[in-house]
Amino acid sequence: MTRHAAPPVLGEFEQIVMLALLRLGPDAYGAVVCGEIERRGGRGVSVSAVHTTLERLEQKGLVKSRVGEPTPQRGGKRKRHYEVAAFGLKALQASYRSIRNMADGLEHLLGEPA
Amino acid sequence: MTRHAAPPVLGEFEQIVMLALLRLGPDAYGAVVCGEIERRGGRGVSVSAVHTTLERLEQKGLVKSRVGEPTPQRGGKRKRHYEVAAFGLKALQASYRSIRNMADGLEHLLGEPA
DNA sequence: CAAAATAAATCCACATTGTAGATATTAGTC
DNA sequence: GACTAATATCTACAATGTGGATTTATTTTG
């Protein structure tokens, strides 16, 4: 049984970006991730912030990317599509569980849906 | 109607520390917060990390502190007790809501309790 | 009461993450 | 080929994360 490194603790924004990737599916890329965060997360961010974070996540093996084919929609550089890697999902699960655990029983204070 | 500054976006660890404060009640202090995080959050941290974070949170007006009276339990410096301030709760709610929102519908992937 | 022991906070330094403006690249349009 | 648009990459700096070393205040012990 191979030794697995413990998944790294994710920063707040890293988590948000990864969650966006999960919701957007395998063709997500910078601009779209940015938009999703603004809509869902109710929080403005620059595209470059997203890009930087995606790059760093990739370096850590938490997401993987591929360059897309040119699309006929008014020019532009090729997209780089990002997807959550298995290891990344592990990390996300761990971080999410951790927060949920800490928040457990405090729903009334945090104003949760139900 | 007074202008209210938007509550700042909290970092991951900041959130965890604030959640710990909420669960521990008004007499929480460094060491105890640390312990709570290790137990609940399933994650080791040094006391100094907690202290630093608490100080910074206080500077931003998100928590408030007071120095306790000496207690008769084998010496030691006086505790500094921390509590979540109203503004801090706002910030925490916002950050938490944001993440929840992004995670909404992904429960099956994140391995949530129910 | 001085010295030792203990509990806690504070200081300091550095690594990682957050964030965005400026710049470069690639592709379509006229 | 010049122009415009979409996107990524580069660069730089601010904020957060993290822990070791040091200091401070207290009790206990000799």
Coordinates of C-alpha atoms (C1' of nucleotides) in Angstrom, one line a residue:
Chain A
M1 CA 0.0 0.0 0.0
T2 CA 1.6 3.2 -1.2
R3 CA 2.2 6.1 1.1
H4 CA -0.1 9.0 0.3
A5 CA 0.8 12.5 1.3
A6 CA -1.9 14.2 3.3
P7 CA -3.8 16.6 1.2
P8 CA -2.8 20.2 1.9
V9 CA -5.0 22.6 3.7
L10 CA -6.7 24.8 1.2
G11 CA -7.0 28.6 1.5
E12 CA -10.4 30.2 1.4
F13 CA -10.2 31.3 -2.2
E14 CA -8.7 28.1 -3.3
Q15 CA -11.7 26.3 -2.0
I16 CA -14.1 28.7 -3.8
V17 CA -12.2 28.2 -7.1
M18 CA -12.3 24.5 -6.8
L19 CA -16.0 24.5 -6.0
A20 CA -16.6 26.6 -9.0
L21 CA -14.7 24.1 -11.1
L22 CA -16.9 21.3 -9.8
R23 CA -20.0 23.1 -10.6
L24 CA -18.9 24.2 -14.1
G25 CA -17.7 20.8 -15.3
P26 CA -14.6 19.9 -17.4
D27 CA -14.6 22.8 -19.8
A28 CA -14.3 25.5 -17.2
Y29 CA -11.7 28.2 -17.8
G30 CA -10.6 31.5 -16.2
A31 CA -13.3 33.9 -17.2
V32 CA -16.1 31.4 -16.6
V33 CA -14.8 30.5 -13.2
C34 CA -14.6 34.2 -12.4
G35 CA -18.2 34.7 -13.4
E36 CA -19.5 31.8 -11.4
I37 CA -17.8 33.1 -8.3
E38 CA -19.3 36.5 -8.8
R39 CA -22.8 35.1 -9.3
R40 CA -22.8 32.3 -6.7
G41 CA -20.3 33.5 -4.3
G42 CA -21.6 37.0 -4.4
R43 CA -18.1 38.3 -4.4
G44 CA -16.1 40.2 -7.1
V45 CA -12.7 39.0 -8.2
S46 CA -10.4 39.7 -11.1
V47 CA -9.7 37.1 -13.7
S48 CA -6.0 37.2 -12.9
A49 CA -6.7 36.3 -9.3
V50 CA -8.5 33.3 -10.6
H51 CA -5.7 32.4 -13.0
T52 CA -3.0 32.7 -10.5
T53 CA -4.9 30.5 -8.1
L54 CA -5.6 27.9 -10.8
E55 CA -1.9 27.8 -11.7
R56 CA -0.9 27.3 -8.1
L57 CA -3.5 24.6 -7.6
E58 CA -2.1 22.8 -10.7
Q59 CA 1.4 22.9 -9.4
K60 CA 0.2 21.2 -6.2
G61 CA -1.5 18.6 -8.3
L62 CA -5.0 19.5 -7.2
V63 CA -6.3 20.4 -10.6
K64 CA -5.3 19.5 -14.1
S65 CA -5.5 21.6 -17.3
R66 CA -5.5 21.2 -21.0
V67 CA -5.4 23.8 -23.8
G68 CA -8.6 23.9 -25.9
E69 CA -9.1 24.2 -29.6
P70 CA -9.7 27.6 -31.2
T71 CA -13.4 28.4 -31.2
P72 CA -15.1 30.6 -33.8
Q73 CA -16.4 33.2 -31.4
R74 CA -14.6 36.4 -32.3
G75 CA -11.0 35.5 -31.9
G76 CA -8.9 35.3 -28.8
K77 CA -6.3 33.1 -27.3
R78 CA -7.0 29.5 -26.8
K79 CA -8.7 28.6 -23.5
R80 CA -7.0 26.6 -20.9
H81 CA -9.6 24.3 -19.4
Y82 CA -9.3 23.2 -15.8
E83 CA -10.7 20.2 -13.9
V84 CA -10.5 19.1 -10.3
A85 CA -8.0 16.2 -9.9
A86 CA -8.7 13.3 -7.6
F87 CA -6.1 14.5 -5.1
G88 CA -7.7 17.9 -5.3
L89 CA -11.1 16.5 -4.4
K90 CA -9.6 14.8 -1.4
A91 CA -8.2 18.1 -0.2
L92 CA -11.4 19.9 -0.8
Q93 CA -13.4 17.3 1.0
A94 CA -11.0 17.5 4.0
S95 CA -11.1 21.3 4.2
Y96 CA -14.9 21.4 3.8
R97 CA -15.4 18.7 6.4
S98 CA -13.2 20.5 8.7
I99 CA -15.2 23.7 8.5
R100 CA -18.5 21.9 8.6
N101 CA -17.4 20.2 11.7
M102 CA -16.4 23.4 13.4
A103 CA -19.7 25.0 12.4
D104 CA -21.8 22.0 13.5
G105 CA -24.4 23.1 16.0
L106 CA -23.9 26.8 15.3
E107 CA -26.4 27.0 12.5
H108 CA -28.6 29.4 14.4
L109 CA -25.8 31.9 14.7
L110 CA -24.6 31.5 11.2
G111 CA -27.9 31.9 9.6
E112 CA -28.1 28.7 7.7
P113 CA -30.9 27.9 5.2
A114 CA -32.5 25.2 7.4
Chain B
M1 CA -28.5 55.8 8.2
T2 CA -24.8 55.3 8.9
R3 CA -22.5 53.9 6.3
H4 CA -21.3 50.4 7.2
A5 CA -18.1 49.0 5.8
A6 CA -18.6 45.7 4.1
P7 CA -17.2 43.0 6.4
P8 CA -13.9 41.7 5.2
V9 CA -13.4 38.4 3.5
L10 CA -12.1 36.0 6.1
G11 CA -9.2 33.6 5.5
E12 CA -9.7 29.9 6.1
F13 CA -7.9 29.8 9.4
E14 CA -9.6 33.0 10.6
Q15 CA -12.9 31.3 10.0
I16 CA -11.9 28.3 11.9
V17 CA -10.7 30.3 14.9
M18 CA -13.8 32.4 15.0
L19 CA -16.0 29.3 14.9
A20 CA -13.9 27.9 17.8
L21 CA -14.6 31.1 19.7
L22 CA -18.3 30.7 19.1
R23 CA -18.4 27.2 20.3
L24 CA -16.2 27.9 23.4
G25 CA -18.1 30.9 24.7
P26 CA -16.9 34.1 26.2
D27 CA -14.0 32.7 28.3
A28 CA -12.0 31.2 25.4
Y29 CA -8.3 31.9 25.2
G30 CA -5.4 30.8 23.1
A31 CA -4.6 27.3 24.4
V32 CA -8.3 26.3 24.6
V33 CA -9.0 27.6 21.1
C34 CA -6.0 25.6 19.9
G35 CA -7.3 22.4 21.6
E36 CA -10.8 22.9 20.1
I37 CA -9.4 23.2 16.6
E38 CA -7.4 20.1 17.0
R39 CA -10.3 18.1 18.3
R40 CA -13.1 19.3 16.1
G41 CA -11.2 20.5 13.1
G42 CA -9.0 17.4 13.1
R43 CA -6.0 19.6 12.4
G44 CA -2.9 20.4 14.4
V45 CA -1.9 24.0 15.0
S46 CA 0.5 25.8 17.3
V47 CA -0.7 28.1 19.9
S48 CA 1.2 30.9 18.5
A49 CA -0.6 30.6 15.2
V50 CA -3.8 31.0 17.1
H51 CA -2.6 33.9 19.0
T52 CA -1.4 35.8 16.0
T53 CA -4.7 35.2 14.3
L54 CA -6.6 36.4 17.3
E55 CA -4.6 39.6 17.5
R56 CA -5.1 40.3 13.8
L57 CA -8.8 39.7 14.1
E58 CA -9.0 42.1 17.0
Q59 CA -7.2 44.8 15.0
K60 CA -9.9 44.4 12.4
G61 CA -12.6 44.7 15.0
L62 CA -13.9 41.2 14.5
V63 CA -13.2 39.9 18.0
K64 CA -12.7 41.7 21.3
S65 CA -10.6 40.7 24.2
R66 CA -10.2 41.3 27.9
V67 CA -7.5 40.2 30.4
G68 CA -8.7 37.7 33.0
E69 CA -8.0 37.5 36.7
P70 CA -5.2 35.3 38.0
T71 CA -6.6 31.8 38.7
P72 CA -5.2 29.5 41.4
Q73 CA -4.1 26.7 39.1
R74 CA -0.3 26.3 39.3
G75 CA 0.9 29.8 38.3
G76 CA 1.1 31.3 34.9
K77 CA 0.4 34.6 33.1
R78 CA -3.1 35.9 33.0
K79 CA -5.3 34.7 30.2
R80 CA -6.6 37.0 27.5
H81 CA -10.1 36.0 26.8
Y82 CA -11.6 36.5 23.4
E83 CA -15.1 36.9 22.1
V84 CA -16.6 37.3 18.6
A85 CA -17.7 40.9 18.1
A86 CA -20.9 41.7 16.2
F87 CA -19.0 42.9 13.2
G88 CA -17.1 39.6 13.3
L89 CA -20.2 37.6 13.3
K90 CA -21.4 39.5 10.2
A91 CA -18.1 38.7 8.4
L92 CA -18.3 35.1 9.5
Q93 CA -21.8 34.7 8.3
A94 CA -21.0 36.2 4.9
S95 CA -17.9 34.0 4.4
Y96 CA -19.8 30.9 5.5
R97 CA -22.8 31.7 3.3
S98 CA -20.5 32.3 0.4
I99 CA -18.9 28.9 0.7
R100 CA -22.2 27.1 1.4
N101 CA -23.6 28.7 -1.7
M102 CA -20.8 27.6 -3.9
A103 CA -21.1 24.1 -2.4
D104 CA -24.8 23.9 -2.8
G105 CA -25.8 20.9 -4.8
L106 CA -22.4 19.3 -4.6
E107 CA -23.0 17.4 -1.4
H108 CA -22.6 14.1 -3.1
L109 CA -19.1 15.0 -4.2
L110 CA -18.1 16.6 -0.9
G111 CA -19.2 13.7 1.2
E112 CA -21.6 15.6 3.5
P113 CA -23.3 14.0 6.5
A114 CA -26.7 13.9 5.0
Chain C
dC1 C1' 12.2 35.5 50.1
dA2 C1' 14.8 33.8 46.2
dA3 C1' 14.8 30.2 42.9
dA4 C1' 12.3 27.0 40.2
dA5 C1' 8.5 25.7 37.7
dT6 C1' 4.4 26.7 34.9
dA7 C1' 1.0 28.8 32.0
dA8 C1' 0.2 31.9 29.1
dA9 C1' 1.0 35.8 26.0
dT10 C1' 4.0 38.4 22.8
dC11 C1' 7.7 38.9 19.4
dC12 C1' 9.8 37.9 15.2
dA13 C1' 10.6 35.9 10.9
dC14 C1' 9.4 33.6 7.0
dA15 C1' 6.2 30.8 3.8
dT16 C1' 1.9 30.6 1.4
dT17 C1' -2.1 32.5 -0.4
dG18 C1' -4.8 36.5 -2.1
dT19 C1' -5.3 40.0 -5.6
dA20 C1' -5.0 42.8 -9.4
dG21 C1' -2.7 45.8 -13.0
dA22 C1' 0.1 45.5 -17.0
dT23 C1' 1.7 42.8 -20.8
dA24 C1' 1.8 39.2 -24.2
dT25 C1' -0.4 35.9 -27.2
dT26 C1' -3.6 34.0 -30.4
dA27 C1' -7.4 34.3 -33.3
dG28 C1' -11.2 36.4 -36.0
dT29 C1' -12.8 40.7 -38.8
dC30 C1' -12.4 44.4 -42.4
Chain D
dG1 C1' -2.1 43.5 -42.8
dA2 C1' -4.1 46.6 -39.2
dC3 C1' -7.6 46.3 -35.8
dT4 C1' -10.3 44.3 -32.3
dA5 C1' -11.4 40.9 -29.0
dA6 C1' -10.7 37.0 -25.9
dT7 C1' -7.8 34.9 -23.1
dA8 C1' -3.7 33.7 -20.8
dT9 C1' 0.8 34.9 -18.6
dC10 C1' 3.9 37.9 -15.9
dT11 C1' 5.0 40.7 -12.1
dA12 C1' 4.5 42.7 -7.9
dC13 C1' 2.8 43.5 -3.5
dA14 C1' -0.6 42.9 0.4
dA15 C1' -2.8 39.7 3.6
dT16 C1' -2.9 35.5 5.9
dG17 C1' -0.8 31.3 7.8
dT18 C1' 2.5 29.2 10.9
dG19 C1' 5.7 28.2 14.3
dG20 C1' 10.1 28.9 17.1
dA21 C1' 12.1 31.8 20.5
dT22 C1' 11.4 35.0 24.1
dT23 C1' 9.1 37.4 27.7
dT24 C1' 5.9 38.0 31.4
dA25 C1' 3.1 37.0 35.3
dT26 C1' 2.0 33.6 38.8
dT27 C1' 2.3 29.8 42.0
dT28 C1' 5.1 26.5 44.4
dT29 C1' 9.2 25.0 46.9
dG30 C1' 13.4 25.1 49.5

